[in-house]
Amino acid sequence: MTDTDPAFLAEVLDGLSQPQKTLHPKWLYDLRGSELFEEITDVPEYYPTRTEATIFARAFPELHEMLPNIRAVIEYGSGSSKKTGPLLEALKPEIYVPSDISEEFLKDAATDLQDQHPDVDVIPLVADFTEPISLPSGLGAPEERLGFFPGSTIGNFEPGTAVPFLSRVHKSLGDGAYFLISGDLIKSREILEAAYDDAGGVTAAFNLNLLTRMNRELSADFDEDGFVHRSIWNADLSRVEMHLVATRPQTVTIDGKHFEFAEGETIHTENSYKYTVDGFEEMGASAGWSLAKYWTDENDLFGVFLLQG
């Protein structure tokens, strides 16, 4: 067992005590979870990553023309930072600040990126972007800063927390700063549900890894073979939901507390909200951002939004 993270333990105990057992998606991203998510981005059904890449290929050169004086790029939830290299090549900033909750994953990614971009000062920041973040000093004036939040991760936020997150980013980057953020667009149920339940089972492994993590880090006793992964498109709430579904009754003990699972009962582990362009613009405006530019693909599957504070 690794050292117990008190925040992880507290959130698990609280989440599993709810009538609908729920865990925050940030806990999916231990080292193994982060690795599995990188694998998800390459599966055939997961259109967001490759669609976003085609949009970025057009958008990044335009960004250089629009924003020639960007000094620092700050990425929230940077993961492997594999989307960031082309952005750094296009904008040529002096500083890149990748931030991520997974320290080990962040360290490896930052080292690789520094090797690939020796002219950029890479300053990794271990941080949870669902909480306020203190940025390093020396990042230039707000209008020289570009926040970067790719991958439609904004969709993991509940509507009541997405605007506060955008407000915190606005406050930390400053008035006049820019924020490049991706958002997935509403489309057919078939496309959406397949994207979160690929035939190869990588997304299932990603979701089920959360049970492994709780067993390892919290000395929980989940029967990992007694759960399966499920994705659901909830049209009323415009979101894809990920659940871990108990296939048989079991009692799980964590830190001396017992949690009963009936057959078919679920742990709700992630939401991925989908947007219209107008809805995304309104959400940004609620946090003090204006829409400076918008890009999409030829099939309107995905959106990339440049916001200005």
Short mmCIF file of C-alpha atoms in Angstrom, two decimals:
data_model
loop_
_atom_site.label_atom_id
_atom_site.label_comp_id
_atom_site.label_asym_id
_atom_site.label_seq_id
_atom_site.Cartn_x
_atom_site.Cartn_y
_atom_site.Cartn_z
CA MET A 1 0.00 0.00 0.00
CA THR A 2 1.23 3.49 -0.81
CA ASP A 3 0.88 6.41 1.60
CA THR A 4 -2.80 7.30 1.92
CA ASP A 5 -3.82 10.62 0.39
CA PRO A 6 -6.23 12.08 2.98
CA ALA A 7 -8.12 14.03 0.30
CA PHE A 8 -8.60 10.87 -1.76
CA LEU A 9 -9.80 8.94 1.28
CA ALA A 10 -12.19 11.69 2.38
CA GLU A 11 -13.73 12.06 -1.07
CA VAL A 12 -14.14 8.29 -1.50
CA LEU A 13 -15.82 7.90 1.89
CA ASP A 14 -18.14 10.80 1.15
CA GLY A 15 -18.87 9.78 -2.45
CA LEU A 16 -19.69 6.16 -1.61
CA SER A 17 -22.02 7.34 1.17
CA GLN A 18 -24.31 9.14 -1.29
CA PRO A 19 -27.60 7.57 -2.49
CA GLN A 20 -26.04 7.53 -5.97
CA LYS A 21 -22.47 6.47 -5.24
CA THR A 22 -20.21 8.96 -7.01
CA LEU A 23 -16.47 9.62 -7.32
CA HIS A 24 -14.77 12.64 -8.89
CA PRO A 25 -13.14 11.84 -12.25
CA LYS A 26 -9.83 13.38 -11.18
CA TRP A 27 -9.18 10.20 -9.15
CA LEU A 28 -9.13 8.18 -12.38
CA TYR A 29 -5.73 9.71 -13.14
CA ASP A 30 -3.10 7.91 -11.14
CA LEU A 31 -0.04 6.90 -13.18
CA ARG A 32 -1.76 3.84 -14.66
CA GLY A 33 -4.96 5.78 -15.29
CA SER A 34 -3.03 8.51 -17.08
CA GLU A 35 -1.32 5.89 -19.23
CA LEU A 36 -4.64 4.25 -20.08
CA PHE A 37 -6.20 7.58 -20.99
CA GLU A 38 -3.37 8.19 -23.45
CA GLU A 39 -4.25 4.81 -24.98
CA ILE A 40 -7.92 5.83 -25.19
CA THR A 41 -7.02 8.81 -27.33
CA ASP A 42 -5.73 6.42 -30.00
CA VAL A 43 -8.68 3.99 -30.19
CA PRO A 44 -10.78 4.19 -33.41
CA GLU A 45 -14.02 5.12 -31.64
CA TYR A 46 -12.54 8.05 -29.72
CA TYR A 47 -12.97 10.82 -32.30
CA PRO A 48 -12.17 13.86 -30.04
CA THR A 49 -8.37 13.56 -30.10
CA ARG A 50 -7.88 13.09 -33.83
CA THR A 51 -10.61 15.62 -34.69
CA GLU A 52 -9.08 18.16 -32.33
CA ALA A 53 -5.66 17.52 -33.93
CA THR A 54 -7.00 18.38 -37.39
CA ILE A 55 -8.48 21.59 -36.02
CA PHE A 56 -5.25 22.49 -34.20
CA ALA A 57 -3.30 22.03 -37.44
CA ARG A 58 -5.32 24.91 -38.89
CA ALA A 59 -5.73 26.95 -35.74
CA PHE A 60 -2.15 27.12 -34.44
CA PRO A 61 -0.72 29.00 -37.47
CA GLU A 62 -3.65 31.42 -37.24
CA LEU A 63 -2.96 31.89 -33.55
CA HIS A 64 0.61 32.91 -34.33
CA GLU A 65 -0.73 35.62 -36.65
CA MET A 66 -3.34 36.74 -34.12
CA LEU A 67 -1.14 36.56 -31.00
CA PRO A 68 2.48 37.23 -31.99
CA ASN A 69 3.57 38.35 -28.52
CA ILE A 70 2.67 35.38 -26.32
CA ARG A 71 5.47 34.92 -23.78
CA ALA A 72 4.05 32.08 -21.66
CA VAL A 73 1.77 29.12 -22.31
CA ILE A 74 0.10 27.64 -19.23
CA GLU A 75 -1.55 24.24 -19.69
CA TYR A 76 -4.13 22.90 -17.25
CA GLY A 77 -4.17 19.12 -16.82
CA SER A 78 -1.27 18.71 -19.23
CA GLY A 79 -0.96 14.89 -19.08
CA SER A 80 1.61 13.79 -21.65
CA SER A 81 1.75 17.31 -23.18
CA LYS A 82 1.79 15.61 -26.59
CA LYS A 83 -0.63 18.20 -28.03
CA THR A 84 1.56 21.03 -26.84
CA GLY A 85 4.64 20.64 -29.05
CA PRO A 86 2.93 22.00 -32.19
CA LEU A 87 1.54 24.92 -30.16
CA LEU A 88 5.00 25.80 -28.84
CA GLU A 89 6.43 25.54 -32.35
CA ALA A 90 3.75 27.89 -33.67
CA LEU A 91 3.84 30.52 -30.91
CA LYS A 92 7.50 30.24 -29.83
CA PRO A 93 6.91 31.33 -26.21
CA GLU A 94 9.74 31.76 -23.73
CA ILE A 95 7.99 29.75 -20.99
CA TYR A 96 5.75 26.70 -20.83
CA VAL A 97 4.03 25.77 -17.55
CA PRO A 98 2.48 22.29 -17.65
CA SER A 99 0.33 21.50 -14.63
CA ASP A 100 -1.10 18.12 -13.70
CA ILE A 101 -2.32 16.23 -10.64
CA SER A 102 -0.14 13.19 -11.42
CA GLU A 103 3.37 14.21 -10.29
CA GLU A 104 5.22 11.22 -11.75
CA PHE A 105 3.49 11.50 -15.11
CA LEU A 106 4.04 15.28 -15.17
CA LYS A 107 7.75 14.96 -14.41
CA ASP A 108 8.35 12.52 -17.25
CA ALA A 109 6.35 14.59 -19.74
CA ALA A 110 8.10 17.84 -18.74
CA THR A 111 11.53 16.26 -19.15
CA ASP A 112 10.65 14.97 -22.62
CA LEU A 113 9.23 18.31 -23.71
CA GLN A 114 12.24 20.23 -22.40
CA ASP A 115 14.52 17.96 -24.44
CA GLN A 116 12.42 18.59 -27.55
CA HIS A 117 12.20 22.37 -27.01
CA PRO A 118 15.48 23.53 -25.47
CA ASP A 119 14.69 27.20 -26.18
CA VAL A 120 11.57 27.07 -23.98
CA ASP A 121 11.82 27.24 -20.19
CA VAL A 122 9.61 24.34 -19.02
CA ILE A 123 8.33 24.88 -15.46
CA PRO A 124 6.19 21.89 -14.32
CA LEU A 125 3.58 22.60 -11.68
CA VAL A 126 1.95 19.81 -9.66
CA ALA A 127 -1.57 21.09 -9.16
CA ASP A 128 -5.23 20.11 -9.13
CA PHE A 129 -6.97 22.38 -11.62
CA THR A 130 -10.30 21.83 -9.85
CA GLU A 131 -8.83 24.02 -7.08
CA PRO A 132 -7.27 27.51 -7.21
CA ILE A 133 -3.75 27.41 -8.71
CA SER A 134 -0.90 29.83 -7.95
CA LEU A 135 1.10 30.36 -11.12
CA PRO A 136 4.87 30.92 -11.10
CA SER A 137 6.14 34.49 -11.29
CA GLY A 138 7.79 35.95 -14.38
CA LEU A 139 5.13 34.97 -16.92
CA GLY A 140 4.83 38.45 -18.39
CA ALA A 141 1.83 40.75 -18.64
CA PRO A 142 -1.63 39.14 -18.91
CA GLU A 143 -1.85 39.88 -22.65
CA GLU A 144 1.38 37.85 -23.07
CA ARG A 145 -0.17 34.75 -21.50
CA LEU A 146 -2.11 31.96 -23.17
CA GLY A 147 -3.91 29.37 -21.09
CA PHE A 148 -4.34 26.01 -22.81
CA PHE A 149 -7.00 23.44 -21.88
CA PRO A 150 -7.34 20.90 -24.70
CA GLY A 151 -9.10 17.57 -24.84
CA SER A 152 -12.64 18.77 -23.96
CA THR A 153 -11.82 18.22 -20.27
CA ILE A 154 -14.13 21.12 -19.47
CA GLY A 155 -16.92 18.61 -20.12
CA ASN A 156 -15.95 16.73 -16.95
CA PHE A 157 -17.10 19.69 -14.86
CA GLU A 158 -20.67 19.89 -13.63
CA PRO A 159 -22.47 23.00 -14.93
CA GLY A 160 -22.24 24.53 -11.46
CA THR A 161 -18.45 24.07 -11.32
CA ALA A 162 -17.46 24.80 -14.94
CA VAL A 163 -18.07 28.54 -14.65
CA PRO A 164 -16.15 28.84 -11.33
CA PHE A 165 -13.24 26.98 -12.97
CA LEU A 166 -13.28 29.39 -15.92
CA SER A 167 -13.45 32.28 -13.45
CA ARG A 168 -10.40 30.98 -11.53
CA VAL A 169 -8.42 30.67 -14.76
CA HIS A 170 -9.47 34.20 -15.72
CA LYS A 171 -8.33 35.51 -12.33
CA SER A 172 -4.97 33.70 -12.40
CA LEU A 173 -4.11 34.59 -16.01
CA GLY A 174 -5.36 38.17 -15.63
CA ASP A 175 -7.51 40.61 -17.58
CA GLY A 176 -6.41 40.69 -21.20
CA ALA A 177 -5.02 37.13 -21.19
CA TYR A 178 -6.12 34.48 -23.65
CA PHE A 179 -7.46 30.98 -23.09
CA LEU A 180 -7.50 28.28 -25.78
CA ILE A 181 -10.00 25.63 -24.75
CA SER A 182 -11.62 22.67 -26.47
CA GLY A 183 -15.22 21.54 -26.10
CA ASP A 184 -17.00 18.53 -27.53
CA LEU A 185 -20.21 19.22 -29.46
CA ILE A 186 -23.58 17.46 -29.24
CA LYS A 187 -24.03 14.69 -31.82
CA SER A 188 -25.66 11.26 -32.24
CA ARG A 189 -26.04 8.82 -29.34
CA GLU A 190 -24.26 6.09 -31.31
CA ILE A 191 -21.10 8.12 -31.86
CA LEU A 192 -21.03 9.40 -28.29
CA GLU A 193 -21.57 6.13 -26.46
CA ALA A 194 -19.05 4.24 -28.62
CA ALA A 195 -16.42 6.90 -27.93
CA TYR A 196 -16.65 6.08 -24.20
CA ASP A 197 -16.95 2.30 -24.55
CA ASP A 198 -14.52 1.19 -27.25
CA ALA A 199 -14.64 -2.35 -28.58
CA GLY A 200 -11.06 -3.00 -27.42
CA GLY A 201 -11.97 -2.34 -23.79
CA VAL A 202 -9.40 0.38 -23.11
CA THR A 203 -11.98 2.78 -21.64
CA ALA A 204 -13.34 -0.05 -19.50
CA ALA A 205 -9.83 -0.73 -18.17
CA PHE A 206 -9.41 3.00 -17.47
CA ASN A 207 -12.62 3.14 -15.45
CA LEU A 208 -12.02 -0.18 -13.63
CA ASN A 209 -8.50 0.96 -12.69
CA LEU A 210 -10.17 3.22 -10.13
CA LEU A 211 -11.12 0.09 -8.15
CA THR A 212 -7.52 -1.11 -8.32
CA ARG A 213 -6.33 2.27 -7.08
CA MET A 214 -8.74 2.29 -4.13
CA ASN A 215 -7.69 -1.24 -3.18
CA ARG A 216 -4.01 -0.32 -3.39
CA GLU A 217 -3.99 3.16 -1.85
CA LEU A 218 -6.90 2.97 0.61
CA SER A 219 -6.72 -0.75 1.54
CA ALA A 220 -10.23 -1.15 0.15
CA ASP A 221 -11.44 -4.67 -0.65
CA PHE A 222 -13.40 -4.23 -3.88
CA ASP A 223 -13.95 -7.45 -5.81
CA GLU A 224 -12.61 -6.03 -9.06
CA ASP A 225 -14.12 -8.89 -11.07
CA GLY A 226 -17.53 -7.97 -9.68
CA PHE A 227 -17.85 -4.71 -11.63
CA VAL A 228 -18.17 -3.78 -15.30
CA HIS A 229 -17.87 -0.50 -17.18
CA ARG A 230 -20.88 1.23 -18.75
CA SER A 231 -21.28 4.44 -20.77
CA ILE A 232 -24.66 6.18 -21.16
CA TRP A 233 -25.72 9.22 -23.22
CA ASN A 234 -28.04 11.30 -21.04
CA ALA A 235 -29.76 13.50 -23.62
CA ASP A 236 -31.73 15.46 -21.02
CA LEU A 237 -28.50 16.68 -19.39
CA SER A 238 -26.36 16.71 -22.59
CA ARG A 239 -23.71 14.45 -21.11
CA VAL A 240 -22.11 11.04 -21.48
CA GLU A 241 -21.96 9.28 -18.12
CA MET A 242 -19.42 6.62 -17.09
CA HIS A 243 -20.42 4.14 -14.42
CA LEU A 244 -18.93 1.13 -12.66
CA VAL A 245 -21.75 -1.40 -12.34
CA ALA A 246 -21.82 -4.11 -9.67
CA THR A 247 -22.56 -7.47 -11.29
CA ARG A 248 -23.36 -9.12 -7.94
CA PRO A 249 -24.01 -8.01 -4.36
CA GLN A 250 -20.96 -7.25 -2.28
CA THR A 251 -19.85 -5.36 0.81
CA VAL A 252 -16.78 -3.16 0.53
CA THR A 253 -14.80 -1.98 3.57
CA ILE A 254 -12.68 1.19 3.48
CA ASP A 255 -11.09 2.71 6.59
CA GLY A 256 -13.41 0.66 8.82
CA LYS A 257 -16.57 1.80 7.01
CA HIS A 258 -18.78 -0.65 5.13
CA PHE A 259 -20.51 0.05 1.84
CA GLU A 260 -23.19 -2.27 0.48
CA PHE A 261 -23.58 -2.80 -3.26
CA ALA A 262 -26.67 -4.41 -4.73
CA GLU A 263 -26.51 -6.17 -8.09
CA GLY A 264 -26.82 -3.49 -10.78
CA GLU A 265 -25.91 -0.62 -8.43
CA THR A 266 -23.39 1.81 -9.88
CA ILE A 267 -20.57 4.15 -8.95
CA HIS A 268 -20.90 7.22 -11.17
CA THR A 269 -17.29 8.04 -12.05
CA GLU A 270 -17.37 10.64 -14.81
CA ASN A 271 -19.56 12.98 -16.81
CA SER A 272 -18.57 14.41 -20.15
CA TYR A 273 -20.82 17.30 -21.07
CA LYS A 274 -21.37 18.22 -24.71
CA TYR A 275 -22.11 21.71 -25.96
CA THR A 276 -23.55 23.90 -28.64
CA VAL A 277 -21.35 26.79 -29.79
CA ASP A 278 -23.80 29.34 -28.39
CA GLY A 279 -23.97 27.49 -25.09
CA PHE A 280 -20.19 27.39 -24.79
CA GLU A 281 -19.91 31.11 -25.55
CA GLU A 282 -22.53 31.90 -22.90
CA MET A 283 -20.69 29.76 -20.34
CA GLY A 284 -17.43 31.63 -21.03
CA ALA A 285 -19.16 34.99 -20.81
CA SER A 286 -20.48 34.06 -17.36
CA ALA A 287 -16.84 33.82 -16.22
CA GLY A 288 -15.72 37.09 -17.82
CA TRP A 289 -14.40 35.70 -21.11
CA SER A 290 -15.35 36.87 -24.58
CA LEU A 291 -15.15 34.64 -27.65
CA ALA A 292 -12.33 35.90 -29.87
CA LYS A 293 -12.28 33.03 -32.39
CA TYR A 294 -13.91 29.64 -32.94
CA TRP A 295 -12.81 26.66 -35.03
CA THR A 296 -14.56 23.38 -35.83
CA ASP A 297 -14.14 20.42 -38.20
CA GLU A 298 -16.04 19.77 -41.41
CA ASN A 299 -18.56 17.53 -39.60
CA ASP A 300 -19.09 19.85 -36.61
CA LEU A 301 -18.04 17.12 -34.19
CA PHE A 302 -15.76 19.23 -32.04
CA GLY A 303 -14.99 22.85 -31.19
CA VAL A 304 -11.88 24.86 -30.27
CA PHE A 305 -12.53 28.23 -28.67
CA LEU A 306 -10.14 31.16 -28.19
CA LEU A 307 -11.35 33.23 -25.25
CA GLN A 308 -10.07 36.62 -24.17
CA GLY A 309 -10.26 37.97 -20.64
#
